[in-house]
Tab-separated table of C-alpha atoms and ligand atoms in Angstrom:
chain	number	residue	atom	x	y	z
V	1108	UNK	CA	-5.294	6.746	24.951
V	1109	UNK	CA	-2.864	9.588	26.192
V	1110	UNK	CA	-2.499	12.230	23.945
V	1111	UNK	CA	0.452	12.240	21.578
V	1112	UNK	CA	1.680	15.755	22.586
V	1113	UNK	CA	1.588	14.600	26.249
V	1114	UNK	CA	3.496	11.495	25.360
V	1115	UNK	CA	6.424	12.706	23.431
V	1116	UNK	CA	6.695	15.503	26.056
V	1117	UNK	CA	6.697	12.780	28.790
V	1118	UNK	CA	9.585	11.300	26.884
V	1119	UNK	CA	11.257	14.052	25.976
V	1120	UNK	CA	11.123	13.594	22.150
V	1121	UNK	CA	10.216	15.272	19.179
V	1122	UNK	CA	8.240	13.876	16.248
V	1123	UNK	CA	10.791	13.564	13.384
V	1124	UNK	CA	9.273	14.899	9.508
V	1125	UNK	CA	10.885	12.562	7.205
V	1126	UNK	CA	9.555	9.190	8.604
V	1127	UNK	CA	6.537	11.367	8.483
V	1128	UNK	CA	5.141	11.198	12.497
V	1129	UNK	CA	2.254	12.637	12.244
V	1130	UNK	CA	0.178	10.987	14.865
V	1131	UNK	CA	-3.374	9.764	15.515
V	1132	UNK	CA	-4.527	11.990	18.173
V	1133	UNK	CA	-8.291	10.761	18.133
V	1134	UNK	CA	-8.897	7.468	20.049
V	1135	UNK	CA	-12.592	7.189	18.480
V	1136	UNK	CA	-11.470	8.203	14.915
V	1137	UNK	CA	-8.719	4.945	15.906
V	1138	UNK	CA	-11.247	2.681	17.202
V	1139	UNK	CA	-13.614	3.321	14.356
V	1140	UNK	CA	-10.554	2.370	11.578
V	1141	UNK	CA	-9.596	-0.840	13.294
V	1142	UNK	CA	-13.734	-1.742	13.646
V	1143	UNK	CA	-13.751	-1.265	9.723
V	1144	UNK	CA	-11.239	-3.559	8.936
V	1145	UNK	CA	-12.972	-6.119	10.355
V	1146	UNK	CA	-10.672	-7.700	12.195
V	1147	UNK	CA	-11.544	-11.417	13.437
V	1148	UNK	CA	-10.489	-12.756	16.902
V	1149	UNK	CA	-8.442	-15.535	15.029
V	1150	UNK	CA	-6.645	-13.186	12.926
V	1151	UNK	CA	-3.309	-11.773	12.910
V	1152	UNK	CA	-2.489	-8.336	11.938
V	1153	UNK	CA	0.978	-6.508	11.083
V	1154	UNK	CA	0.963	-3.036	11.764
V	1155	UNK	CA	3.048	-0.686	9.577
V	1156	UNK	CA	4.469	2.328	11.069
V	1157	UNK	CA	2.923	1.947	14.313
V	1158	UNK	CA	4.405	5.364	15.887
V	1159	UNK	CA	2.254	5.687	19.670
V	1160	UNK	CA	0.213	2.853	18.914
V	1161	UNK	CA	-2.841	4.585	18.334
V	1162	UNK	CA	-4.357	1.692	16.643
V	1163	UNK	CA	-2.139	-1.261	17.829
V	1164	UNK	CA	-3.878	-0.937	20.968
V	1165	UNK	CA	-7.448	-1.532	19.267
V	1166	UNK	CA	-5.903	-3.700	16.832
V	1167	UNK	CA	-4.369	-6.103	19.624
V	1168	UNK	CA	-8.328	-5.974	21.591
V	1169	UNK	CA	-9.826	-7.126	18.082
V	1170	UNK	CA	-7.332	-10.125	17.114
V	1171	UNK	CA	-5.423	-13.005	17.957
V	1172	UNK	CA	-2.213	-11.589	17.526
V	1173	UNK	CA	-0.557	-8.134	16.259
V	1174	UNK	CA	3.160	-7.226	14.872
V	1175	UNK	CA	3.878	-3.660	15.233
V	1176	UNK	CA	6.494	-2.851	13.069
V	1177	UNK	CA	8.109	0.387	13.578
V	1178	UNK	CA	11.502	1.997	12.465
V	1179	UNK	CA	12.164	4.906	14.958
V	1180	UNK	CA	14.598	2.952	17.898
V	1181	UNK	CA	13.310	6.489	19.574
V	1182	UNK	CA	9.875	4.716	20.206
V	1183	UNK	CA	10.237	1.065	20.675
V	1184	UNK	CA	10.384	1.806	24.613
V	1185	UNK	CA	7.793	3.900	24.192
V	1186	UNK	CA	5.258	1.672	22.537
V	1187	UNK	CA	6.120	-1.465	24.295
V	1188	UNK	CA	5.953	0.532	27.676
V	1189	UNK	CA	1.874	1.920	26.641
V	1190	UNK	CA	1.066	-1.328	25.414
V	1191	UNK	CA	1.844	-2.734	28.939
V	1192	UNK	CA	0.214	0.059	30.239
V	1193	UNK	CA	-2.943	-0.869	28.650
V	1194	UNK	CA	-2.656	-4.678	29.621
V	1195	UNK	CA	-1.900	-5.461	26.055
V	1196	UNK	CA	-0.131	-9.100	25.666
V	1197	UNK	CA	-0.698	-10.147	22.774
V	1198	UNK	CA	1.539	-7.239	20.581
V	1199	UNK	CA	5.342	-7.861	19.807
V	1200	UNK	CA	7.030	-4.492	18.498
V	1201	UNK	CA	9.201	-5.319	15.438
V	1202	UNK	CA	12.093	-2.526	15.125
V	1203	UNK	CA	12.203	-2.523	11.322
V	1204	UNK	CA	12.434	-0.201	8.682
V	1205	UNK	CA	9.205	-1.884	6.190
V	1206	UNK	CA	11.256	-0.974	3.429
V	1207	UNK	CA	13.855	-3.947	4.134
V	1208	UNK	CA	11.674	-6.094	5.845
V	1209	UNK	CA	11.485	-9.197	3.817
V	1210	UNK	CA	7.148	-10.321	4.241
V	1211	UNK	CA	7.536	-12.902	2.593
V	1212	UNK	CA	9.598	-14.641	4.903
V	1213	UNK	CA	8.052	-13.140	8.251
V	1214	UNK	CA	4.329	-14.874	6.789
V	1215	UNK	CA	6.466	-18.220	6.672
V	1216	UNK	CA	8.626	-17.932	9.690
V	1217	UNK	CA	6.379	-17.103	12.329
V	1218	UNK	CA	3.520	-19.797	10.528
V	1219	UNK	CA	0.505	-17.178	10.613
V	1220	UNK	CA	-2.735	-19.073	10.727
V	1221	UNK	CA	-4.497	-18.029	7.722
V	1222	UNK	CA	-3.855	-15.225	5.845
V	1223	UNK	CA	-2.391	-11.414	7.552
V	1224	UNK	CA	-4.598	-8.188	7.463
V	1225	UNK	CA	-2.324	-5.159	7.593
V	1226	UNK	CA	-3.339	-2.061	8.817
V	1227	UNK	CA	-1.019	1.001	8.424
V	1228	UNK	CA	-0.502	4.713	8.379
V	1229	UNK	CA	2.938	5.555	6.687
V	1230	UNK	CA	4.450	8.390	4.872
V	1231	UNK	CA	3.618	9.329	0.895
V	1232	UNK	CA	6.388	7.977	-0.733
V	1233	UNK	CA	6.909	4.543	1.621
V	1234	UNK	CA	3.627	3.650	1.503
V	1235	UNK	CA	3.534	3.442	-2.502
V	1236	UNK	CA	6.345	1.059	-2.324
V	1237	UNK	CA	4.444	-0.802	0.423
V	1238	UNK	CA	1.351	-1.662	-1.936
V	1239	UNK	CA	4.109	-3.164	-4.406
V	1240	UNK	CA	5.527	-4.986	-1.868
V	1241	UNK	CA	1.725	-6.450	-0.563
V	1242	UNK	CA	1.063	-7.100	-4.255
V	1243	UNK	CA	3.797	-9.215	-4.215
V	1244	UNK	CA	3.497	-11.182	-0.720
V	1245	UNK	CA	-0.420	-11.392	-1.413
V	1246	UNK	CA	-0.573	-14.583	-1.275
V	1247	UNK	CA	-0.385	-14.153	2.702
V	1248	UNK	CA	-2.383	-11.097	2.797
V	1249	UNK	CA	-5.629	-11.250	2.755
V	1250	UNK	CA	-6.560	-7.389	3.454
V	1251	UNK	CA	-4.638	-3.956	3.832
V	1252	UNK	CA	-6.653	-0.838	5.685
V	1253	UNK	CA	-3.808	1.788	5.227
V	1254	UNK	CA	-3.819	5.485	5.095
V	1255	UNK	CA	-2.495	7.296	2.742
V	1256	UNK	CA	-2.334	11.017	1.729
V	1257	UNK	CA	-5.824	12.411	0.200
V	1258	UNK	CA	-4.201	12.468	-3.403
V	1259	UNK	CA	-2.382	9.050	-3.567
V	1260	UNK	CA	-5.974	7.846	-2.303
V	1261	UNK	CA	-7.509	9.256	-4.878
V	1262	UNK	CA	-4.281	8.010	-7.507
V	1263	UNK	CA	-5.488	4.296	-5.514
V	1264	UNK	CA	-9.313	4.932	-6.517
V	1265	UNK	CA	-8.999	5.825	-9.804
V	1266	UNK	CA	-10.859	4.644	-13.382
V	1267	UNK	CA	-8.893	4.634	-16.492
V	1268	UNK	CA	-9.153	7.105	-18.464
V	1269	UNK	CA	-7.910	10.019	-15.954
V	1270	UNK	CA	-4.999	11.741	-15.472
V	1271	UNK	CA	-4.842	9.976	-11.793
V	1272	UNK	CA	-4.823	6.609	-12.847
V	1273	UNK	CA	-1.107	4.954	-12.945
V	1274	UNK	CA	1.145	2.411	-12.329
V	1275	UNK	CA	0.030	1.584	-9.125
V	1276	UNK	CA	-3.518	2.067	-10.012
V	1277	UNK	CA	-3.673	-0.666	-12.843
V	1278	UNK	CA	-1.323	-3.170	-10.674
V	1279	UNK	CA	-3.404	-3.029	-7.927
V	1280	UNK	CA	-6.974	-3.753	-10.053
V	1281	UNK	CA	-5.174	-6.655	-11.102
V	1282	UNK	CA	-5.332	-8.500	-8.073
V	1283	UNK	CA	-7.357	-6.711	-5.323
V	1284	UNK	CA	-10.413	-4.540	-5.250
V	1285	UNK	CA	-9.927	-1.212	-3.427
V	1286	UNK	CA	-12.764	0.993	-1.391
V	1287	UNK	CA	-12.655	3.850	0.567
V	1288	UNK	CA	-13.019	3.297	4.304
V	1289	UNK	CA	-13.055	6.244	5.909
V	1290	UNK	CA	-11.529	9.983	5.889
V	1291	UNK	CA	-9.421	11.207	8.074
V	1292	UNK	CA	-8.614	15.226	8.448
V	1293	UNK	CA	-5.344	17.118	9.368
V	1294	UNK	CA	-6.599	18.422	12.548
V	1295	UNK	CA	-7.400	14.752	13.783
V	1296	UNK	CA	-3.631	13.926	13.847
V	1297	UNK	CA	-0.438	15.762	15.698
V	1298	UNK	CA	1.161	17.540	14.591
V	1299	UNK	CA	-1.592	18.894	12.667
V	1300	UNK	CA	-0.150	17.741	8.746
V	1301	UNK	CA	-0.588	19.925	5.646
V	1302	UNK	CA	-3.045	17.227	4.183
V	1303	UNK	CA	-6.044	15.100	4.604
V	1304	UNK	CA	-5.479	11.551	4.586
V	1305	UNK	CA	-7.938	8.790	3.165
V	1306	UNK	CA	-8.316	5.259	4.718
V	1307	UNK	CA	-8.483	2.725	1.544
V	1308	UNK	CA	-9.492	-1.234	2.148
V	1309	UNK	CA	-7.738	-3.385	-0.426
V	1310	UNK	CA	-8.889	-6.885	-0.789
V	1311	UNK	CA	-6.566	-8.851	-2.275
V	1312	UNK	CA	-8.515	-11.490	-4.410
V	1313	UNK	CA	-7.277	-15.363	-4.494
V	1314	UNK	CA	-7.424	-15.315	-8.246
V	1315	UNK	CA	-7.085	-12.335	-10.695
V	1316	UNK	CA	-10.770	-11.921	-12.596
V	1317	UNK	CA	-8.354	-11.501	-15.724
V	1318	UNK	CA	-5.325	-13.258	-15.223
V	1319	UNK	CA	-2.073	-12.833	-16.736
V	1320	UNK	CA	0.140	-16.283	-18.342
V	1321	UNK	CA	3.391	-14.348	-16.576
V	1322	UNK	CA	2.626	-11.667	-13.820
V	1323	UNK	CA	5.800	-10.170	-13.769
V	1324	UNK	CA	6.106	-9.818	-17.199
V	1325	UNK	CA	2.769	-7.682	-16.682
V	1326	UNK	CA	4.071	-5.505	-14.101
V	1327	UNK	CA	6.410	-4.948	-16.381
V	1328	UNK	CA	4.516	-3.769	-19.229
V	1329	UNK	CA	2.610	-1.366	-17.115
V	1330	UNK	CA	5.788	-0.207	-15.811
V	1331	UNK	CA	6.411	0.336	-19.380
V	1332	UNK	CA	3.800	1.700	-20.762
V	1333	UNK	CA	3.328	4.288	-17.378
V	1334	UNK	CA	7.088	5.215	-17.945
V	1335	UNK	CA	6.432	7.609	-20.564
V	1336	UNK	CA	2.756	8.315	-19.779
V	1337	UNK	CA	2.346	11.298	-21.989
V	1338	UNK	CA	3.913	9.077	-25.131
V	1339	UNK	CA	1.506	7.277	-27.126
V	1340	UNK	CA	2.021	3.554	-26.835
V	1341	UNK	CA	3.827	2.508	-29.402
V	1342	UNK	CA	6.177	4.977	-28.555
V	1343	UNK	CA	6.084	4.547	-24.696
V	1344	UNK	CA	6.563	1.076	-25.132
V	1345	UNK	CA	9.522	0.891	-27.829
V	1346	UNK	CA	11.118	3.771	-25.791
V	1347	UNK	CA	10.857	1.911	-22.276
V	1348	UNK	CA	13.146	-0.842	-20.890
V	1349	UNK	CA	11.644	-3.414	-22.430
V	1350	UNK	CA	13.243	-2.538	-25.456
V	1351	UNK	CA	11.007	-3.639	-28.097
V	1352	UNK	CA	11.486	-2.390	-31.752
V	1353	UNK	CA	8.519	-0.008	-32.619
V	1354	UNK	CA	7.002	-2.103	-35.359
V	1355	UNK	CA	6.316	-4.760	-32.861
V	1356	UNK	CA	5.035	-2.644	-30.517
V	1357	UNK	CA	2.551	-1.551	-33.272
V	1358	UNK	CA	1.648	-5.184	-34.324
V	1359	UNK	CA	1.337	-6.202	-30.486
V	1360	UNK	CA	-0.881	-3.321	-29.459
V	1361	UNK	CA	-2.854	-4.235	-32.757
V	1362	UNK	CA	-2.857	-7.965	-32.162
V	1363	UNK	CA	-4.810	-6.772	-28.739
V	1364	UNK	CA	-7.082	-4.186	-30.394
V	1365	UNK	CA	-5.710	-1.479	-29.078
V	1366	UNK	CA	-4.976	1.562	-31.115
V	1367	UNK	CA	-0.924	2.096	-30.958
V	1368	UNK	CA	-1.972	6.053	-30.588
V	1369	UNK	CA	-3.587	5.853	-27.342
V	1370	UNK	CA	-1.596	6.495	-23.902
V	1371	UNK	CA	-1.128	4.441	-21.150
V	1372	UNK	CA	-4.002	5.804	-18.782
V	1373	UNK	CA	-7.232	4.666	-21.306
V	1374	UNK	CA	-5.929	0.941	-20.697
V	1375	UNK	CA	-8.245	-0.954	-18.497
V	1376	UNK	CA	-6.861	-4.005	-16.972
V	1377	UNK	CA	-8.140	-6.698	-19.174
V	1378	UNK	CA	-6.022	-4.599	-22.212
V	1379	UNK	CA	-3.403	-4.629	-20.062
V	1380	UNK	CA	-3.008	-8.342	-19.694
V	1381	UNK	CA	-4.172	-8.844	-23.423
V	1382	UNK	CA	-1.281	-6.572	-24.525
V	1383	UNK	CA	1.355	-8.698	-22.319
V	1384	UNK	CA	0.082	-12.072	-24.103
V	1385	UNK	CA	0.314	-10.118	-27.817
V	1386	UNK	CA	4.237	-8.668	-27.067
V	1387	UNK	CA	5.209	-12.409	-25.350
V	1388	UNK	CA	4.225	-13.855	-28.401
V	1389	UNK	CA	5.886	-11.455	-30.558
V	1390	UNK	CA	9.089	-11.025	-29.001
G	1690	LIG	N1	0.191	4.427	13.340
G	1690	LIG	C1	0.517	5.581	14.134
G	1690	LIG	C2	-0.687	6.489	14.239
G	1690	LIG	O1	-1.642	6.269	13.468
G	1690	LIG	O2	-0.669	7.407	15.049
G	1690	LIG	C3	1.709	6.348	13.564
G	1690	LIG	C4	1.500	6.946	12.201
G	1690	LIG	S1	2.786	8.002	11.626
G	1690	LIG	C5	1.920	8.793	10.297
G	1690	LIG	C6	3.862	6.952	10.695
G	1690	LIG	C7	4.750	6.034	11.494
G	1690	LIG	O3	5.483	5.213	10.584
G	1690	LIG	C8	5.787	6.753	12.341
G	1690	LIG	O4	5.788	6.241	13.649
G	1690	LIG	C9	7.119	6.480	11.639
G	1690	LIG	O5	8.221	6.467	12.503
G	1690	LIG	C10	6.832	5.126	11.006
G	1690	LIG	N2	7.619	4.851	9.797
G	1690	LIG	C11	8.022	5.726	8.842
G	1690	LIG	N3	8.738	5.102	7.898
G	1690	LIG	C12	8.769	3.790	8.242
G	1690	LIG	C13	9.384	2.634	7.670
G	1690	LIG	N4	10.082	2.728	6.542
G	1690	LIG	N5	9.236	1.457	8.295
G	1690	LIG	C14	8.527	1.353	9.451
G	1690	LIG	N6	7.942	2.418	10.046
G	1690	LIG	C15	8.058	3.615	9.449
């Protein structure tokens, strides 16, 4: 792997902060990600954010087949000219922005054989809306090893009850479990960024342990009940978008024995999907 300073200054570019180019600068630190996913020879892997193609080079070794999407025009020519480079054939570069990149239709389009793992390395506030967006095409995902800053990690990792656990926290132990994989420091990448970043496997699981009669409905009550997280939830909930009149909120919460006067953040999942079966009914 050539070094990412020696790259850019071969091509005469700079990395650009707000798509968040920070690059993987260690080829063992690379190889040792892509060995932990676990990637199969029969499996296919889209790559978010795939910048130099620090790991779409190990990737491609490991499996059948791997999509590099990647938004900067800047380094298409780049990456498709070190992927030849390292006799790598079977890579296609996708110039997309993730963000408008309907997965849904890519899974059925290009008829994947069994079920993607996505690996991917993307900035802070992207790759929170990417974990919505692989919540909601998991039904063709079967893994995602993606880094992510240290403290959305950590936001990823959490148990109720703390003042890290969320939205995204709750919505994701619905449907997948999530494990560390590895940590990655600043001075691995270049240029060197401000913060450590945490690789996090999430499993998507083919059934939810506690499932929910209407998912999005769900989402939605999480949504709601995270909007105002410092509200208690009677209050978060009658306040939010859902619009529902305070004393049902009370008689739903109850209903799911679940004292209206805690918050949003002492919910475990199983409360969560209770509560969206009490307010249904109610409504
Ligand atoms: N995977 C490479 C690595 O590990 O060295 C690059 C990682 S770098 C942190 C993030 C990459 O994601 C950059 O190449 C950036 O241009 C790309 N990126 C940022 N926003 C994106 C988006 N919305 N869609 C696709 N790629 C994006």
């Amino acid at each position: 792997m050539t070094s990412p300073r020696t790259l850019l200054k071969a091509w005469n570019l700079q990395p650009k902060k707000q798509l968040g180019q920070n690059f993987l600068a260690d080829p063992s630190t690379a190889d040792m990600i892509v060995n932990r996913a676990g990637i199969r020879p029969d499996e296919t892997v889209l790559e978010i954010g795939a910048g130099l193609g620090a790991l779409t080079i190990p990737a491609a070794r490991a499996a059948r087949k791997v999509y590099a999407v990647e938004t900067d025009d800047r380094l298409i020519g780049l990456l498709e000219t070190e992927l030849l480079a390292h006799s790598i054939t079977n890579a296609s570069v996708l110039k997309q922005d993730i963000l408008r990149f309907d997965l849904k239709a890519f899974i059925r389009e290009e008829s994947i054989p069994g079920r993607l793992v996505v690996l991917g390395n993307l900035p802070y506030n992207v790759s929170s809306q990417v974990v919505v967006r692989l919540i909601e095409a998991r039904e063709g995902v079967d893994r995602a090893a993606m880094m992510f800053q240290r403290e959305l990690a950590l936001r990823l990792l959490a148990e109720p009850g703390g003042r890290d656990y969320g939205r995204l926290t709750a919505m994701l132990r619905y449907c997948a479990d999530v494990e560390p994989l590895a940590r990655v420091n600043a001075p691995l990448f270049y240029p060197r960024p401000k913060v450590d970043s945490e690789v996090l496997m999430i499993r998507f699981r083919e059934t939810p342990a506690f499932p929910a009669e209407d998912e999005g409905f769900l989402f939605r009550v999480i949504k709601a009940a995270f909007g105002q997280r410092r509200k208690n939830l009677k209050n978060a909930l009658s306040g939010s978008d859902l619009r529902i009149p305070p004393d049902t909120a009370r008689a739903a919460l109850e209903a799911a024995g679940i004292d209206p006067i805690r918050r949003a953040e002492t919910l475990t999942v199983p409360e969560f999907v209770e509560l969206s079966h009490r307010i249904q009914e109610l409504r």
